Amino acid sequence: MRGLVGLMLLAALPCAAQDDVAEEDGDMMTVTTAPVQEDIQLDCVFDRECLEDEGCTDGGFKPFLDAHAGGLDPEVLMVEANLVADAGTVFMMGARDRGRLSLSGGDFEARHLLTVAGDGAARYTVHYAEGPMMVSYLGRCEVAQ
């Protein structure tokens, strides 16, 4: 619980600092200026693809996650990430909590959610405003070699 409170405080710090006119930019804590820093690179392989309610089929989606994390506690960190795939790159933000990762991003037209368990099991979902339509992927994300 202590890590979660620290994460919430870290997320609130930039907002609080913006309200303080006397606060200098150099004193504001962000993901990149927090005392605990970590780079995260994951190779993901999603071998199942599910479109709407049509069931799942074999897939071969293999994005790469390039992320940087920062926080007050090494167990719970804020994360800024780029999910890189052949179709393009999506900026995502979220948190890492005791080895688990939860990120979301994209724009109004396509919202992205990536969840990775501590053992590497992963789920990636994209919700499209047009339609609306949903595509989900089931697979794994492992530390990049």
PDB file of N, CA and C in Angstrom, residues 17 56 64-65 91 97 110 125:
ATOM      1  N   ALA A  17       2.736  21.272  -8.433  1.00  0.00           N
ATOM      2  CA  ALA A  17       3.815  22.204  -8.742  1.00  0.00           C
ATOM      3  C   ALA A  17       3.351  23.261  -9.741  1.00  0.00           C
ATOM      4  N   CYS A  56     -11.607 -16.219 -31.297  1.00  0.00           N
ATOM      5  CA  CYS A  56     -10.193 -15.923 -31.493  1.00  0.00           C
ATOM      6  C   CYS A  56      -9.602 -16.814 -32.585  1.00  0.00           C
ATOM      7  N   PHE A  64       7.041  -4.334 -29.795  1.00  0.00           N
ATOM      8  CA  PHE A  64       8.143  -4.122 -28.861  1.00  0.00           C
ATOM      9  C   PHE A  64       7.760  -2.969 -27.943  1.00  0.00           C
ATOM     10  N   LEU A  65       7.952  -3.139 -26.641  1.00  0.00           N
ATOM     11  CA  LEU A  65       7.660  -2.088 -25.678  1.00  0.00           C
ATOM     12  C   LEU A  65       8.970  -1.458 -25.228  1.00  0.00           C
ATOM     13  N   PHE A  91       2.071   5.919 -27.981  1.00  0.00           N
ATOM     14  CA  PHE A  91       2.561   6.367 -26.684  1.00  0.00           C
ATOM     15  C   PHE A  91       1.556   5.940 -25.628  1.00  0.00           C
ATOM     16  N   ASP A  97       3.702  -2.266 -10.918  1.00  0.00           N
ATOM     17  CA  ASP A  97       3.462  -2.545  -9.509  1.00  0.00           C
ATOM     18  C   ASP A  97       3.915  -3.967  -9.214  1.00  0.00           C
ATOM     19  N   ALA A 110      -8.609   5.516 -31.420  1.00  0.00           N
ATOM     20  CA  ALA A 110      -8.154   4.169 -31.048  1.00  0.00           C
ATOM     21  C   ALA A 110      -7.504   4.225 -29.668  1.00  0.00           C
ATOM     22  N   THR A 125      -5.453  -4.789 -25.865  1.00  0.00           N
ATOM     23  CA  THR A 125      -6.758  -4.527 -26.461  1.00  0.00           C
ATOM     24  C   THR A 125      -6.768  -3.137 -27.084  1.00  0.00           C
TER      25      THR A 125
END
